[in-house]
PDB file of C-alpha atoms in Angstrom:
ATOM      1  CA  MET P1125     281.347 -53.268 151.203  1.00  0.00           C
ATOM      2  CA  GLU P1126     280.872 -50.168 148.892  1.00  0.00           C
ATOM      3  CA  GLU P1127     283.689 -51.685 146.576  1.00  0.00           C
ATOM      4  CA  PHE P1128     281.848 -55.138 146.458  1.00  0.00           C
ATOM      5  CA  ALA P1129     278.531 -53.528 145.647  1.00  0.00           C
ATOM      6  CA  ARG P1130     280.373 -51.517 142.874  1.00  0.00           C
ATOM      7  CA  ASP P1131     281.925 -54.582 141.452  1.00  0.00           C
ATOM      8  CA  VAL P1132     278.782 -56.667 141.345  1.00  0.00           C
ATOM      9  CA  GLY P1133     277.148 -53.758 139.561  1.00  0.00           C
ATOM     10  CA  GLU P1134     279.891 -53.472 136.989  1.00  0.00           C
ATOM     11  CA  THR P1135     279.452 -57.247 136.686  1.00  0.00           C
ATOM     12  CA  ILE P1136     275.844 -57.150 136.106  1.00  0.00           C
ATOM     13  CA  ALA P1137     276.243 -54.241 133.681  1.00  0.00           C
ATOM     14  CA  ALA P1138     278.810 -56.058 131.670  1.00  0.00           C
ATOM     15  CA  HIS P1139     276.748 -59.234 131.636  1.00  0.00           C
ATOM     16  CA  PHE P1140     273.716 -57.306 130.111  1.00  0.00           C
ATOM     17  CA  ARG P1141     275.913 -55.578 127.288  1.00  0.00           C
ATOM     18  CA  GLU P1142     277.398 -58.694 126.361  1.00  0.00           C
ATOM     19  CA  GLN P1143     273.766 -60.262 126.179  1.00  0.00           C
ATOM     20  CA  ASN P1144     272.631 -57.371 124.139  1.00  0.00           C
ATOM     21  CA  GLU P1145     275.715 -57.594 121.641  1.00  0.00           C
ATOM     22  CA  ILE P1146     274.802 -61.233 121.386  1.00  0.00           C
ATOM     23  CA  LEU P1147     270.999 -60.620 120.696  1.00  0.00           C
ATOM     24  CA  ARG P1148     271.704 -57.961 118.184  1.00  0.00           C
ATOM     25  CA  ALA P1149     274.092 -60.271 116.123  1.00  0.00           C
ATOM     26  CA  GLU P1150     271.376 -62.847 116.348  1.00  0.00           C
ATOM     27  CA  ARG P1151     268.736 -60.267 115.151  1.00  0.00           C
ATOM     28  CA  GLN P1152     271.054 -59.128 112.252  1.00  0.00           C
ATOM     29  CA  GLU P1153     271.429 -62.767 111.225  1.00  0.00           C
ATOM     30  CA  GLN P1154     267.636 -63.603 111.298  1.00  0.00           C
ATOM     31  CA  ASP P1155     267.026 -60.404 109.334  1.00  0.00           C
ATOM     32  CA  ALA P1156     269.576 -61.517 106.538  1.00  0.00           C
ATOM     33  CA  ARG P1157     267.947 -65.056 106.774  1.00  0.00           C
ATOM     34  CA  VAL P1158     264.444 -63.330 106.139  1.00  0.00           C
ATOM     35  CA  ARG P1159     265.613 -61.038 103.519  1.00  0.00           C
ATOM     36  CA  GLU P1160     267.307 -63.967 101.542  1.00  0.00           C
ATOM     37  CA  GLN P1161     264.048 -66.022 101.951  1.00  0.00           C
ATOM     38  CA  GLY P1162     261.940 -63.216 100.726  1.00  0.00           C
ATOM     39  CA  GLU P1163     264.335 -62.884  97.586  1.00  0.00           C
ATOM     40  CA  ARG P1164     264.176 -66.455  96.918  1.00  0.00           C
ATOM     41  CA  LEU P1165     260.529 -66.532  97.109  1.00  0.00           C
ATOM     42  CA  GLN P1166     260.241 -63.489  94.811  1.00  0.00           C
ATOM     43  CA  ARG P1167     262.458 -65.285  92.206  1.00  0.00           C
ATOM     44  CA  GLN P1168     260.364 -68.651  92.345  1.00  0.00           C
ATOM     45  CA  GLY P1169     257.068 -66.492  92.132  1.00  0.00           C
ATOM     46  CA  GLU P1170     258.553 -65.072  88.895  1.00  0.00           C
ATOM     47  CA  MET P1171     259.679 -68.308  87.606  1.00  0.00           C
ATOM     48  CA  ILE P1172     256.250 -69.835  88.331  1.00  0.00           C
ATOM     49  CA  GLU P1173     254.782 -66.878  86.603  1.00  0.00           C
ATOM     50  CA  ARG P1174     256.742 -67.332  83.448  1.00  0.00           C
ATOM     51  CA  LEU P1175     256.174 -71.126  83.427  1.00  0.00           C
ATOM     52  CA  THR P1176     252.359 -71.033  83.715  1.00  0.00           C
ATOM     53  CA  ARG P1177     251.971 -67.850  81.445  1.00  0.00           C
ATOM     54  CA  GLY P1178     252.216 -69.863  78.264  1.00  0.00           C
ATOM     55  CA  SER P1179     250.916 -73.075  79.713  1.00  0.00           C
ATOM     56  CA  SER P1180     247.792 -74.645  78.391  1.00  0.00           C
ATOM     57  CA  PHE P1181     246.189 -74.709  81.898  1.00  0.00           C
ATOM     58  CA  SER P1182     245.671 -70.913  81.696  1.00  0.00           C
ATOM     59  CA  SER P1183     244.000 -71.579  78.096  1.00  0.00           C
ATOM     60  CA  PRO P1184     240.412 -70.909  78.093  1.00  0.00           C
ATOM     61  CA  SER P1185     240.097 -73.950  75.714  1.00  0.00           C
ATOM     62  CA  CYS P1186     241.023 -76.523  78.225  1.00  0.00           C
ATOM     63  CA  THR P1187     238.161 -75.710  80.512  1.00  0.00           C
ATOM     64  CA  GLY P1188     235.536 -77.093  78.202  1.00  0.00           C
TER      65      GLY P1188
END
């Protein structure tokens, strides 16, 4: 009985270790996606800023 309980405990511990590894890998993938998305948004913001900086929409003469 004691050996069975030890085996069950080891099986449960192994399962939790495996789940932790899976969750850690998923978290790393998610962090990478968020980082890439942030970089992409930064580049898009810079592009929009460059495109609108010289546009007629930002000119005061267009508002009249």
